[in-house]
Tab-separated table of C-alpha atoms in Angstrom:
chain	number	residue	atom	x	y	z
A	1	ASP	CA	-20.943	30.346	-5.358
A	2	GLY	CA	-19.202	27.455	-7.083
A	3	GLY	CA	-20.282	24.067	-5.924
A	4	ILE	CA	-22.483	21.060	-6.284
A	5	THR	CA	-26.156	21.177	-5.332
A	6	GLN	CA	-28.456	18.300	-4.535
A	7	SER	CA	-32.186	18.552	-4.120
A	8	PRO	CA	-34.322	17.850	-2.297
A	9	LYS	CA	-32.591	17.341	1.040
A	10	TYR	CA	-35.300	14.946	2.231
A	11	LEU	CA	-37.540	12.813	0.041
A	12	PHE	CA	-40.297	10.388	0.890
A	13	ARG	CA	-41.549	7.817	-1.581
A	14	LYS	CA	-44.277	5.245	-1.539
A	15	GLU	CA	-43.377	1.708	-2.466
A	16	GLY	CA	-43.734	1.087	-6.174
A	17	GLN	CA	-43.049	4.685	-7.191
A	18	ASN	CA	-40.100	5.995	-9.147
A	19	VAL	CA	-38.388	9.108	-7.816
A	20	THR	CA	-35.699	11.373	-9.278
A	21	LEU	CA	-32.921	13.024	-7.290
A	22	SER	CA	-31.398	16.182	-8.699
A	23	CYS	CA	-27.680	17.000	-8.873
A	24	GLU	CA	-26.277	20.174	-10.428
A	25	GLN	CA	-22.678	21.457	-10.470
A	26	ASN	CA	-21.172	24.724	-11.683
A	27	LEU	CA	-17.540	23.660	-11.248
A	28	ASN	CA	-17.140	22.821	-14.947
A	29	HIS	CA	-16.211	19.271	-13.973
A	30	ASP	CA	-16.368	16.530	-16.578
A	31	ALA	CA	-16.933	13.622	-14.174
A	32	MET	CA	-19.965	13.155	-11.985
A	33	TYR	CA	-20.916	10.348	-9.614
A	34	TRP	CA	-23.744	8.991	-7.533
A	35	TYR	CA	-23.033	7.177	-4.288
A	36	ARG	CA	-25.223	5.471	-1.766
A	37	GLN	CA	-24.366	5.581	1.938
A	38	ASP	CA	-25.832	3.174	4.476
A	39	PRO	CA	-25.049	3.088	8.214
A	40	GLY	CA	-21.787	1.285	8.965
A	41	GLN	CA	-20.820	0.995	5.312
A	42	GLY	CA	-18.515	2.938	3.068
A	43	LEU	CA	-19.858	4.898	0.132
A	44	ARG	CA	-20.870	2.615	-2.723
A	45	LEU	CA	-20.810	3.761	-6.324
A	46	ILE	CA	-24.117	3.571	-8.186
A	47	TYR	CA	-23.319	5.260	-11.511
A	48	TYR	CA	-20.699	7.581	-12.876
A	49	SER	CA	-20.300	9.719	-15.949
A	50	GLN	CA	-16.999	10.903	-17.383
A	51	ILE	CA	-18.471	13.041	-20.129
A	52	VAL	CA	-21.777	14.331	-21.430
A	53	ASN	CA	-24.049	11.679	-22.973
A	54	ASP	CA	-21.993	8.863	-21.484
A	55	PHE	CA	-22.365	7.019	-18.185
A	56	GLN	CA	-21.271	3.724	-16.684
A	57	LYS	CA	-22.664	1.388	-14.053
A	58	GLY	CA	-20.955	1.326	-10.700
A	59	ASP	CA	-20.975	-1.430	-8.125
A	60	ILE	CA	-24.684	-1.281	-7.231
A	61	ALA	CA	-26.503	0.004	-10.336
A	62	GLU	CA	-29.480	-2.370	-10.226
A	63	GLY	CA	-32.750	-0.511	-9.700
A	64	TYR	CA	-31.270	2.871	-10.607
A	65	SER	CA	-30.999	4.897	-13.808
A	66	VAL	CA	-29.229	8.125	-14.770
A	67	SER	CA	-28.877	10.564	-17.632
A	68	ARG	CA	-26.185	13.084	-18.557
A	69	GLU	CA	-27.679	15.381	-21.161
A	70	LYS	CA	-25.852	18.455	-19.851
A	71	LYS	CA	-22.387	18.795	-18.357
A	72	GLU	CA	-23.708	20.408	-15.205
A	73	SER	CA	-26.562	17.982	-14.488
A	74	PHE	CA	-26.620	14.290	-13.491
A	75	PRO	CA	-30.045	13.243	-12.165
A	76	LEU	CA	-30.555	9.858	-10.533
A	77	THR	CA	-33.844	7.952	-10.783
A	78	VAL	CA	-34.585	5.370	-8.120
A	79	THR	CA	-36.980	2.938	-9.713
A	80	SER	CA	-39.475	0.555	-8.158
A	81	ALA	CA	-37.043	-2.247	-9.021
A	82	GLN	CA	-34.692	-1.084	-6.248
A	83	LYS	CA	-35.663	-3.365	-3.375
A	84	ASN	CA	-34.150	-1.391	-0.521
A	85	PRO	CA	-34.015	2.259	-1.583
A	86	THR	CA	-34.070	3.916	1.833
A	87	ALA	CA	-30.604	5.478	2.164
A	88	PHE	CA	-28.544	8.645	2.025
A	89	TYR	CA	-27.586	9.516	-1.561
A	90	LEU	CA	-24.538	11.604	-2.383
A	91	CYS	CA	-23.674	13.198	-5.688
A	92	ALA	CA	-20.100	14.215	-6.455
A	93	SER	CA	-18.087	15.715	-9.277
A	94	SER	CA	-14.416	15.893	-10.197
A	95	ILE	CA	-12.254	17.297	-12.970
A	96	SER	CA	-11.866	13.744	-14.239
A	97	ARG	CA	-12.178	10.269	-12.807
A	98	GLY	CA	-9.728	9.585	-9.979
A	99	HIS	CA	-9.239	13.255	-9.142
A	100	GLU	CA	-10.501	14.881	-5.969
A	101	ALA	CA	-14.251	14.559	-5.669
A	102	PHE	CA	-16.417	17.393	-4.411
A	103	PHE	CA	-19.641	16.297	-2.789
A	104	GLY	CA	-23.121	17.718	-2.554
A	105	GLN	CA	-24.977	17.873	0.724
A	106	GLY	CA	-26.897	14.676	0.077
A	107	THR	CA	-30.509	13.570	-0.247
A	108	ARG	CA	-32.050	11.325	2.355
A	109	LEU	CA	-34.622	9.081	0.690
A	110	THR	CA	-37.154	7.237	2.800
A	111	VAL	CA	-39.633	4.721	1.437
A	112	VAL	CA	-42.929	4.750	3.331
B	1	LYS	CA	-9.198	-7.022	-3.867
B	2	ASN	CA	-8.988	-3.255	-3.401
B	3	GLN	CA	-9.896	-2.432	0.186
B	4	VAL	CA	-9.619	0.419	2.634
B	5	GLU	CA	-9.978	-0.378	6.332
B	6	GLN	CA	-10.284	2.218	9.064
B	7	SER	CA	-9.910	1.970	12.812
B	8	PRO	CA	-11.334	2.488	15.271
B	9	GLN	CA	-14.934	2.370	14.101
B	10	SER	CA	-15.855	4.933	16.721
B	11	LEU	CA	-14.012	7.096	19.209
B	12	ILE	CA	-15.029	9.312	22.101
B	13	ILE	CA	-12.651	11.929	23.468
B	14	LEU	CA	-12.818	14.994	25.689
B	15	GLU	CA	-12.512	18.464	24.265
B	16	GLY	CA	-8.901	19.621	24.091
B	17	LYS	CA	-7.438	16.120	23.784
B	18	ASN	CA	-5.557	14.755	20.797
B	19	CYS	CA	-6.501	11.668	18.833
B	20	THR	CA	-5.253	9.572	15.916
B	21	LEU	CA	-7.317	7.736	13.340
B	22	GLN	CA	-5.898	4.890	11.264
B	23	CYS	CA	-6.333	3.822	7.655
B	24	ASN	CA	-4.866	0.677	6.074
B	25	TYR	CA	-5.289	-0.002	2.399
B	26	THR	CA	-4.677	-2.687	-0.178
B	27	VAL	CA	-5.234	-0.714	-3.354
B	28	SER	CA	-3.287	-1.018	-6.572
B	29	PRO	CA	-2.276	0.907	-8.495
B	30	PHE	CA	-2.089	3.666	-5.902
B	31	SER	CA	-2.556	7.249	-7.017
B	32	ASN	CA	-3.306	9.258	-3.893
B	33	LEU	CA	-5.002	9.144	-0.513
B	34	ARG	CA	-7.475	11.621	0.886
B	35	TRP	CA	-9.097	12.200	4.231
B	36	TYR	CA	-12.620	13.566	4.263
B	37	LYS	CA	-14.681	14.935	7.150
B	38	GLN	CA	-18.399	14.247	7.051
B	39	ASP	CA	-20.770	15.963	9.429
B	40	THR	CA	-23.982	14.093	10.206
B	41	GLY	CA	-26.474	14.404	7.366
B	42	ARG	CA	-24.093	16.302	5.100
B	43	GLY	CA	-21.698	15.542	2.285
B	44	PRO	CA	-17.998	14.774	2.905
B	45	VAL	CA	-15.516	17.640	2.725
B	46	SER	CA	-11.869	17.109	1.816
B	47	LEU	CA	-9.285	17.680	4.578
B	48	THR	CA	-6.037	16.543	2.971
B	49	ILE	CA	-4.739	14.812	-0.127
B	50	MET	CA	-1.438	12.944	-0.251
B	51	THR	CA	0.431	11.447	-3.159
B	52	PHE	CA	2.864	8.532	-3.119
B	53	SER	CA	5.890	10.701	-2.373
B	54	GLU	CA	4.391	12.689	0.505
B	55	ASN	CA	4.845	11.570	4.123
B	56	THR	CA	3.064	14.307	6.027
B	57	LYS	CA	0.557	17.020	5.274
B	58	SER	CA	-1.129	19.410	7.642
B	59	ASN	CA	-4.335	21.395	7.490
B	60	GLY	CA	-4.651	23.463	10.648
B	61	ARG	CA	-5.140	21.083	13.574
B	62	TYR	CA	-5.325	18.098	11.220
B	63	THR	CA	-2.116	16.275	10.263
B	64	ALA	CA	-2.148	13.310	7.908
B	65	THR	CA	0.733	10.871	7.481
B	66	LEU	CA	1.316	8.300	4.774
B	67	ASP	CA	3.616	5.277	4.725
B	68	ALA	CA	3.409	3.938	1.186
B	69	ASP	CA	5.608	0.954	2.040
B	70	THR	CA	3.301	-0.390	4.748
B	71	LYS	CA	0.211	1.067	3.044
B	72	GLN	CA	-0.901	2.892	6.140
B	73	SER	CA	-2.123	6.398	6.782
B	74	SER	CA	-3.118	8.206	9.927
B	75	LEU	CA	-5.020	11.391	10.685
B	76	HIS	CA	-3.972	13.178	13.858
B	77	ILE	CA	-6.267	15.785	15.378
B	78	THR	CA	-4.676	18.180	17.839
B	79	ALA	CA	-6.498	20.012	20.631
B	80	SER	CA	-9.887	18.663	19.628
B	81	GLN	CA	-12.938	20.901	19.506
B	82	LEU	CA	-16.642	20.098	19.741
B	83	SER	CA	-16.930	20.881	16.027
B	84	ASP	CA	-14.562	18.000	15.263
B	85	SER	CA	-17.413	15.597	16.048
B	86	ALA	CA	-17.999	13.921	12.687
B	87	SER	CA	-17.135	10.879	10.630
B	88	TYR	CA	-13.700	10.801	9.042
B	89	ILE	CA	-13.387	8.868	5.817
B	90	CYS	CA	-10.193	7.635	4.205
B	91	VAL	CA	-10.373	7.439	0.406
B	92	VAL	CA	-7.724	5.853	-1.789
B	93	SER	CA	-7.599	6.626	-5.483
B	94	ALA	CA	-6.640	3.966	-7.982
B	95	ASP	CA	-8.484	3.939	-11.296
B	96	LYS	CA	-11.464	4.786	-9.133
B	97	LEU	CA	-12.080	5.991	-5.595
B	98	ILE	CA	-12.112	3.319	-2.864
B	99	PHE	CA	-13.832	4.458	0.330
B	100	GLY	CA	-13.226	3.286	3.856
B	101	THR	CA	-16.184	2.828	6.207
B	102	GLY	CA	-15.106	5.776	8.319
B	103	THR	CA	-14.358	6.509	11.966
B	104	ARG	CA	-17.098	8.163	13.951
B	105	LEU	CA	-15.506	10.723	16.319
B	106	GLN	CA	-17.432	12.289	19.181
B	107	VAL	CA	-15.896	15.117	21.174
B	108	PHE	CA	-17.487	15.855	24.542
B	109	PRO	CA	-16.987	18.959	26.717
């Protein structure tokens, strides 16, 4: 099946720990994105990548890091510097930036 | 400032009834507008996409309208079903995607 896969679906982290969220797509899309969704707010862009080995900060990049070593993979690391990491994280991809985005099923991260 | 505002924030209707969701935007330059459906705990799924020149587009029981002059869009759901219960997100594309906060729709039997 073609699509975008996020794992895990649920993730629990202790304060002070880094954690990495996985995102893989087999749609041959150049652009990939990470969004954060909080209750009552629209999706906010964390990082995006338009091509392999290149990525740019979004609106709320502080406390997060990414890599884009392969076209199909765009992992997101939530570091201990992120003060309020509990949220629903969505990964998306598109042919190029501004085109229709296809979303994964999301990862719900909870800090305990 | 690029913004997308949706109303109402939440809506409750009975199964079989129609409803209309609103989206107002102040985004420039405008490329296209999309409506997404997001089930609880899942990723958004695209319903419709409309460019500047399109006024109406349908996808089954979903009909989206766009007035580029007033910068307004609506999503009309006909003969609602329980499975329509979800959040509906309006997304406007400029040089990047601008997301609305969504309308939470609940359909009761």
